[in-house]
mmCIF file of C-alpha atoms in Angstrom:
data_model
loop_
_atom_site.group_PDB
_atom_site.id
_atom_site.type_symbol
_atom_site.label_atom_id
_atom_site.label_comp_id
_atom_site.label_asym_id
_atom_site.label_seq_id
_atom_site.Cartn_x
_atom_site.Cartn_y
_atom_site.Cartn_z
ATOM 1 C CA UNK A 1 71.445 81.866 121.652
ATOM 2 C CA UNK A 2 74.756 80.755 122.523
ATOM 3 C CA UNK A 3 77.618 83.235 121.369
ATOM 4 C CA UNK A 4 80.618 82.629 120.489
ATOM 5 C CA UNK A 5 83.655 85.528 119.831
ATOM 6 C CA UNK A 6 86.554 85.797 117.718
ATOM 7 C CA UNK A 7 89.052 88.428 117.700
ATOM 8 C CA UNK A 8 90.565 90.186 115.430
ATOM 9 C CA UNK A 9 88.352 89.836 112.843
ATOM 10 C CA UNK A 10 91.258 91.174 110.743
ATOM 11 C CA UNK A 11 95.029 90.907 110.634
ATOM 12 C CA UNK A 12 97.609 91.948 108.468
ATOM 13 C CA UNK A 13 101.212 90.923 109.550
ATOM 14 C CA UNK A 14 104.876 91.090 107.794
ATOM 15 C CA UNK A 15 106.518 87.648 107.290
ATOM 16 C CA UNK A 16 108.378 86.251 110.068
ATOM 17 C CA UNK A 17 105.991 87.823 112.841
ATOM 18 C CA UNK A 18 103.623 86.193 115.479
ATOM 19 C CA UNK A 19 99.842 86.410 115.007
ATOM 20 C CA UNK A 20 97.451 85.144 118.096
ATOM 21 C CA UNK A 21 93.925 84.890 117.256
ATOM 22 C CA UNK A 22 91.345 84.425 120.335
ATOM 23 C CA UNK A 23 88.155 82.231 120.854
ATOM 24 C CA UNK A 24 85.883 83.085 123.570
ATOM 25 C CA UNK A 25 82.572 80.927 124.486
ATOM 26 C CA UNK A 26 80.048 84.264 125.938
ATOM 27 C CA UNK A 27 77.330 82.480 127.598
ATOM 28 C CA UNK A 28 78.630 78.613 128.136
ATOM 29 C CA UNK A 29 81.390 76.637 128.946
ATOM 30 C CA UNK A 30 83.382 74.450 126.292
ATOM 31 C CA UNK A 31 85.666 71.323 127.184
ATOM 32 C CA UNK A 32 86.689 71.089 123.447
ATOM 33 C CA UNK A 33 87.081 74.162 121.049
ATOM 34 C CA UNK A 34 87.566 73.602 116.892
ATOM 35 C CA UNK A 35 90.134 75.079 114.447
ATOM 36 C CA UNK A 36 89.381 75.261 110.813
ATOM 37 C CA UNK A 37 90.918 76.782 107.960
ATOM 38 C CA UNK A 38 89.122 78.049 105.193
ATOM 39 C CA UNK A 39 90.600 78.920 101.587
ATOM 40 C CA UNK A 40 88.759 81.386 99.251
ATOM 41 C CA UNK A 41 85.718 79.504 97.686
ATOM 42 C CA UNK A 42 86.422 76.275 99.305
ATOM 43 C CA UNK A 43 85.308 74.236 101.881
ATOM 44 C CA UNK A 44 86.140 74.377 105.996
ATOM 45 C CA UNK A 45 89.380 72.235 106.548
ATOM 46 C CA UNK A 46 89.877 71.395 110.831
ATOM 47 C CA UNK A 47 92.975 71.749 111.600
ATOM 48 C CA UNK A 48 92.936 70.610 115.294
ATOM 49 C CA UNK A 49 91.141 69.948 118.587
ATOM 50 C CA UNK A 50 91.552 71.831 121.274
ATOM 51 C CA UNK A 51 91.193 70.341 124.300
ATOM 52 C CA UNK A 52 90.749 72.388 127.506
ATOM 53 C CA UNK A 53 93.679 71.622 130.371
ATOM 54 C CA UNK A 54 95.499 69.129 127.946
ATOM 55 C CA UNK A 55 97.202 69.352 124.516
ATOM 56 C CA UNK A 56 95.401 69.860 121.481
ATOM 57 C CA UNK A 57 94.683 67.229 119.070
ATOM 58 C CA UNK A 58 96.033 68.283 115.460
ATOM 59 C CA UNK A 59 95.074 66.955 112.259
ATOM 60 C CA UNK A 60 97.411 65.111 109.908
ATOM 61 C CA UNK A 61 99.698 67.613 107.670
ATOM 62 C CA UNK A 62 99.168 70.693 110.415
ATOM 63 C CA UNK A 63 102.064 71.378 112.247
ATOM 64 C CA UNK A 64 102.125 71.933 115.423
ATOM 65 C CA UNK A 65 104.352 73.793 116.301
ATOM 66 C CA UNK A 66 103.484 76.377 113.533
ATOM 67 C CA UNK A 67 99.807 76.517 115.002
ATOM 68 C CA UNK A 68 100.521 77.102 118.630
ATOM 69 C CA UNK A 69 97.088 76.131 120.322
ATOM 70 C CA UNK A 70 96.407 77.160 124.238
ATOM 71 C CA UNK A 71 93.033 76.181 126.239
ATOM 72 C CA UNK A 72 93.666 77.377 129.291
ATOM 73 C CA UNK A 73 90.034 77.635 130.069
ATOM 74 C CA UNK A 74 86.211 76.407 129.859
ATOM 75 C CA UNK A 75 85.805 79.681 127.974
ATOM 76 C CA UNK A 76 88.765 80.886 126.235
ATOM 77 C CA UNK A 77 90.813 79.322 122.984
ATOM 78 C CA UNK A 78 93.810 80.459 121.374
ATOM 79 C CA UNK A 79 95.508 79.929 118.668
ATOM 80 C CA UNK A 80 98.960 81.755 117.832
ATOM 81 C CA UNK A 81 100.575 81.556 114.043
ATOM 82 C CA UNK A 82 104.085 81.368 114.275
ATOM 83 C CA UNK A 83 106.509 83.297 112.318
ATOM 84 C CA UNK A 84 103.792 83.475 109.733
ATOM 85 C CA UNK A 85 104.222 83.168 106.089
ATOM 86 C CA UNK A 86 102.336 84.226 103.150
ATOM 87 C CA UNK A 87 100.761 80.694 102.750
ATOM 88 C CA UNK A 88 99.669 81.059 105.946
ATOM 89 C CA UNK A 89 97.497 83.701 104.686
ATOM 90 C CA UNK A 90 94.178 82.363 105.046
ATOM 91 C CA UNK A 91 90.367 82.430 106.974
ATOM 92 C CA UNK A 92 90.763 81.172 110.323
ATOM 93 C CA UNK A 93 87.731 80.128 112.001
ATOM 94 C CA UNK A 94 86.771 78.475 115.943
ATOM 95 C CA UNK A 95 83.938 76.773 116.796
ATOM 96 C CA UNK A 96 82.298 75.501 120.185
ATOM 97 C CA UNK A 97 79.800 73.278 121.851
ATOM 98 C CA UNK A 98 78.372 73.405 124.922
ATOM 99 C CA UNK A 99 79.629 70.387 127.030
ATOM 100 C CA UNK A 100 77.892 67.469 126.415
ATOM 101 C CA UNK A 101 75.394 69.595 123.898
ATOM 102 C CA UNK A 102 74.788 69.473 120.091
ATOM 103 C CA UNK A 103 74.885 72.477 118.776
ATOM 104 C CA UNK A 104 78.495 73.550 117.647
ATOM 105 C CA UNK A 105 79.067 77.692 117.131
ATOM 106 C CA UNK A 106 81.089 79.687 115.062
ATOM 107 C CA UNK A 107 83.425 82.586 115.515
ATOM 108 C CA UNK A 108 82.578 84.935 112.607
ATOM 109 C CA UNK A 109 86.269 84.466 111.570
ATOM 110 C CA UNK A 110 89.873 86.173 111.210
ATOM 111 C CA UNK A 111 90.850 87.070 107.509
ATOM 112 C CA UNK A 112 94.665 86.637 108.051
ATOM 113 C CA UNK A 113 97.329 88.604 105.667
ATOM 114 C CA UNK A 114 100.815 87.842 105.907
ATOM 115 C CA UNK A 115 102.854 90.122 103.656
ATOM 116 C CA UNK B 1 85.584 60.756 97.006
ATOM 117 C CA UNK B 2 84.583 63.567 99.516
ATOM 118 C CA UNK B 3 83.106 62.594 102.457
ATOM 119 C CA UNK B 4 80.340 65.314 102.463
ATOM 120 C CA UNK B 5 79.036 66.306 98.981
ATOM 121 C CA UNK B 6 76.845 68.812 97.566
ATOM 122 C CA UNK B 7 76.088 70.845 94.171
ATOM 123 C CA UNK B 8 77.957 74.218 94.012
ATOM 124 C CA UNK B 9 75.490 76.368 92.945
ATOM 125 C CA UNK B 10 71.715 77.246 93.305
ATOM 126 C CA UNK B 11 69.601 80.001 91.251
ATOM 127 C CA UNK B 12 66.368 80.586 92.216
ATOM 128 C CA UNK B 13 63.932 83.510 91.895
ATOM 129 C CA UNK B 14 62.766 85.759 94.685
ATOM 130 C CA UNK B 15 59.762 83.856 96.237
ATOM 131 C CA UNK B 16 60.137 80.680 95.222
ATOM 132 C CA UNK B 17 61.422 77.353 97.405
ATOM 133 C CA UNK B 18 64.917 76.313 97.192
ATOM 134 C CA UNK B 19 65.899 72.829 97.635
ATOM 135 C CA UNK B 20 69.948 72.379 98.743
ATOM 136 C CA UNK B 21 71.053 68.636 98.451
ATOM 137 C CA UNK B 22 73.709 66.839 100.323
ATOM 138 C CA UNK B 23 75.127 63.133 100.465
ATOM 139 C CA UNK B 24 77.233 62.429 103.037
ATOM 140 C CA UNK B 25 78.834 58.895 103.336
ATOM 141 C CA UNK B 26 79.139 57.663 107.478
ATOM 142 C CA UNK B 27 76.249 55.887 108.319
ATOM 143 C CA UNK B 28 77.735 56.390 111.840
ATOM 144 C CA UNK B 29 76.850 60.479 112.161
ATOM 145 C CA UNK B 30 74.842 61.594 115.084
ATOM 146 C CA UNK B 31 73.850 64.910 113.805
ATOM 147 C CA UNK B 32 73.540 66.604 110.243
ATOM 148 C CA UNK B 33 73.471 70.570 110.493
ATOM 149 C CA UNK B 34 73.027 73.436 107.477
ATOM 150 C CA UNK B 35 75.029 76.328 108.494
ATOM 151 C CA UNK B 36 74.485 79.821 106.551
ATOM 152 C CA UNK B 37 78.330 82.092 105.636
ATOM 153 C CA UNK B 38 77.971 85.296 103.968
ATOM 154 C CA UNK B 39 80.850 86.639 102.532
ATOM 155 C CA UNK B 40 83.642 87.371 104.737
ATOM 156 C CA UNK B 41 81.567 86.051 107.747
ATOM 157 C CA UNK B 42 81.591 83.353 110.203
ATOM 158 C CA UNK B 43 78.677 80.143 110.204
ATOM 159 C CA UNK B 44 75.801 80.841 111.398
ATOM 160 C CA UNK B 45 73.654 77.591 112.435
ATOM 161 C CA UNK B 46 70.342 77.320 110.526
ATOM 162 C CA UNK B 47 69.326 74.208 111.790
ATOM 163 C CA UNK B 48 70.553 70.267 112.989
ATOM 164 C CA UNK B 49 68.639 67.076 112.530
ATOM 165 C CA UNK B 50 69.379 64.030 114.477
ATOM 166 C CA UNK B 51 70.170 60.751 113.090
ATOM 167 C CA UNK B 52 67.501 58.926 113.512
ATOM 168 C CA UNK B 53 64.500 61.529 112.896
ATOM 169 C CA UNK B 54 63.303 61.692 109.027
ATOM 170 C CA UNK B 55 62.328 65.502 109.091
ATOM 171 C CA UNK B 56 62.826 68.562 110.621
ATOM 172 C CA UNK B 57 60.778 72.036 110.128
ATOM 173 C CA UNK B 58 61.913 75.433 111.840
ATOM 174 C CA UNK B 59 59.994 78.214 110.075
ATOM 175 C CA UNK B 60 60.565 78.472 106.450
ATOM 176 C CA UNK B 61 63.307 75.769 106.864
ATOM 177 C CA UNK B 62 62.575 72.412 106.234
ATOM 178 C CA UNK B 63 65.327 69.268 106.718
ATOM 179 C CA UNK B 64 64.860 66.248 105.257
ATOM 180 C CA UNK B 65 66.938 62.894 105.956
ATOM 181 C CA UNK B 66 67.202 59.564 104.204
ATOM 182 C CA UNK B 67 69.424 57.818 106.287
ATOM 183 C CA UNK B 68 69.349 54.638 103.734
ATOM 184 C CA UNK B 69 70.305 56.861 101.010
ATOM 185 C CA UNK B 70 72.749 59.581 103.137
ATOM 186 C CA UNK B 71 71.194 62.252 101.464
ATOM 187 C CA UNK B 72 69.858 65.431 103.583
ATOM 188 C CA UNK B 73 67.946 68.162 101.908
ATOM 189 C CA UNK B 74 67.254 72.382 102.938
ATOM 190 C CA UNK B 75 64.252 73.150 101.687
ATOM 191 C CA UNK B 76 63.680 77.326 102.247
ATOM 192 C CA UNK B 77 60.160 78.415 101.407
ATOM 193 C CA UNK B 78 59.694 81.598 100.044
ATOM 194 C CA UNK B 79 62.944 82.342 99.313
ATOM 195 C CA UNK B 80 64.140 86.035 100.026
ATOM 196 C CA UNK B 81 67.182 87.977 98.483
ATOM 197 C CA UNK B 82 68.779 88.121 101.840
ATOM 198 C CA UNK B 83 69.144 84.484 101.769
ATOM 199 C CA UNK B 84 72.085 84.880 99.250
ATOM 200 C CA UNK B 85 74.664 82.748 100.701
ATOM 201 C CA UNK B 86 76.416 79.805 101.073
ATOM 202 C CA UNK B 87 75.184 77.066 102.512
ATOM 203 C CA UNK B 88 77.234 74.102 104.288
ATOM 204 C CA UNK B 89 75.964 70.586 104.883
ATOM 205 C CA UNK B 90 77.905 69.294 107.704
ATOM 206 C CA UNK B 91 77.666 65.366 109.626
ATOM 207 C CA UNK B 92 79.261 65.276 113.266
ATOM 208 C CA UNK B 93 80.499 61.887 114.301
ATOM 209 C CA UNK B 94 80.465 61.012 117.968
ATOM 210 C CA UNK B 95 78.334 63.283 120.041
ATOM 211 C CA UNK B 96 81.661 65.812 120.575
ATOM 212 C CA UNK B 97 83.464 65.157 117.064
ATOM 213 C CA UNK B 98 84.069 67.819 114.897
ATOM 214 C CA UNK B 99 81.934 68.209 111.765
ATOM 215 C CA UNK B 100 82.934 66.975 108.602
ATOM 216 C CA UNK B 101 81.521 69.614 105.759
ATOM 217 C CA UNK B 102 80.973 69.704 101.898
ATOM 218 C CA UNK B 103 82.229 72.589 99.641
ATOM 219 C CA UNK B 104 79.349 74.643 100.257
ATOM 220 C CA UNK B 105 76.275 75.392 98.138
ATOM 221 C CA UNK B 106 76.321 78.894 96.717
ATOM 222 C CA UNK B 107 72.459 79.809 96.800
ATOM 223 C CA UNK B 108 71.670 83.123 94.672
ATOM 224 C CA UNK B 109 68.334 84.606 94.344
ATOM 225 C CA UNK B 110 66.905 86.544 92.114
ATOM 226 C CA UNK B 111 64.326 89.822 92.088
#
């Protein structure tokens, strides 16, 4: 079945650094890529659209130019956390489609630590 | 209210069904999907259902939709201990929205 990867799985960063976090579709091409957020014992939150060749679509309250979000191609996603914070600390997850199919994928998620 | 709702906890024992309800409230959603996370993992996708079909089975999984009523059911037969989990009732509007999930159903079976 249709794969998609996630990488690190794991990050733990001081305050005030840079943390990228990559999306790859394996086996099939994405136009549009998801962000969610995910708090312990709580539901998946999106946090923006990504859009391959044009900006991403973010959702109201996400800032965006905290959540740096790059689709430079069919297959590849990224999204960079800028001069994180310990709020940012959190479960980042991506997610995929096939273009034009119904099935969306998961990453199996970054657990991000900010210190 | 929520726009995807479901009860946060199952118990069931080892072998028996387990029924997982959701209500979700746009009567415009294509597709309605269950998706499996184990702790500290990604979703996996258990199964979709589209709009307009009443039930899906895959195996021991069963989906059931009542459009009129927006409530979608996972019905697992036979329920094993490695089905431990939670389990996310999601709608997708449009045919490349995002999904729109509930809090997540914590299923937990017992030996």
């Amino acid at each position: 079945g249709a794969v998609v990867s996630q990488h690190p799985s794991r990050v733990i960063c001081k305050s005030g650094t840079s943390v990228k976090i990559e999306c790859r579709s394996l086996d099939f091409q994405a136009t549009t890529m998801f962000w969610y957020r995910q708090f312990p014992k709580q539901s998946l939150m999106l946090m923006a659209t990504s859009n391959e060749g044009s900006k991403a679509t973010y959702e109201q309250g996400v800032e965006k130019d905290k959540f740096l979000i790059n689709h430079a191609s069919l297959t590849l996603s990224t999204l960079t956390v800028t001069s994180a914070h310990p709020e940012d600390s959190s479960f980042y997850i991506c997610s995929a489609s096939p273009t034009g199919g119904e099935k969306l994928f998961f990453g199996s998620g970054t657990q991000l630590s900010v210190l | 209210g929520e726009d995807v709702e479901q009860s946060l906890f199952l118990s069931v024992r080892e072998g028996d069904s387990s029924v997982i309800n959701c209500t979700y409230t746009d009567s415009s959603s294509t597709y309605l999907y269950w998706y499996k996370q184990e702790p500290g993992a990604g979703l996996q996708l258990l199964t979709y259902i589209f709009s307009n079909m009443d039930m899906k089975q895959d195996q021991r999984l069963t989906v059931l939709l009542n459009k009129k009523d927006k409530h979608l059911s996972l019905r697992i037969a036979d329920t094993q201990t490695g089905d431990s989990a939670i389990y996310f009732c999601a709608e997708r509007r449009g045919s490349q929205g995002n999904l729109i999930f509930g809090k997540g159903t914590k299923l937990s079976v017992k030996p």
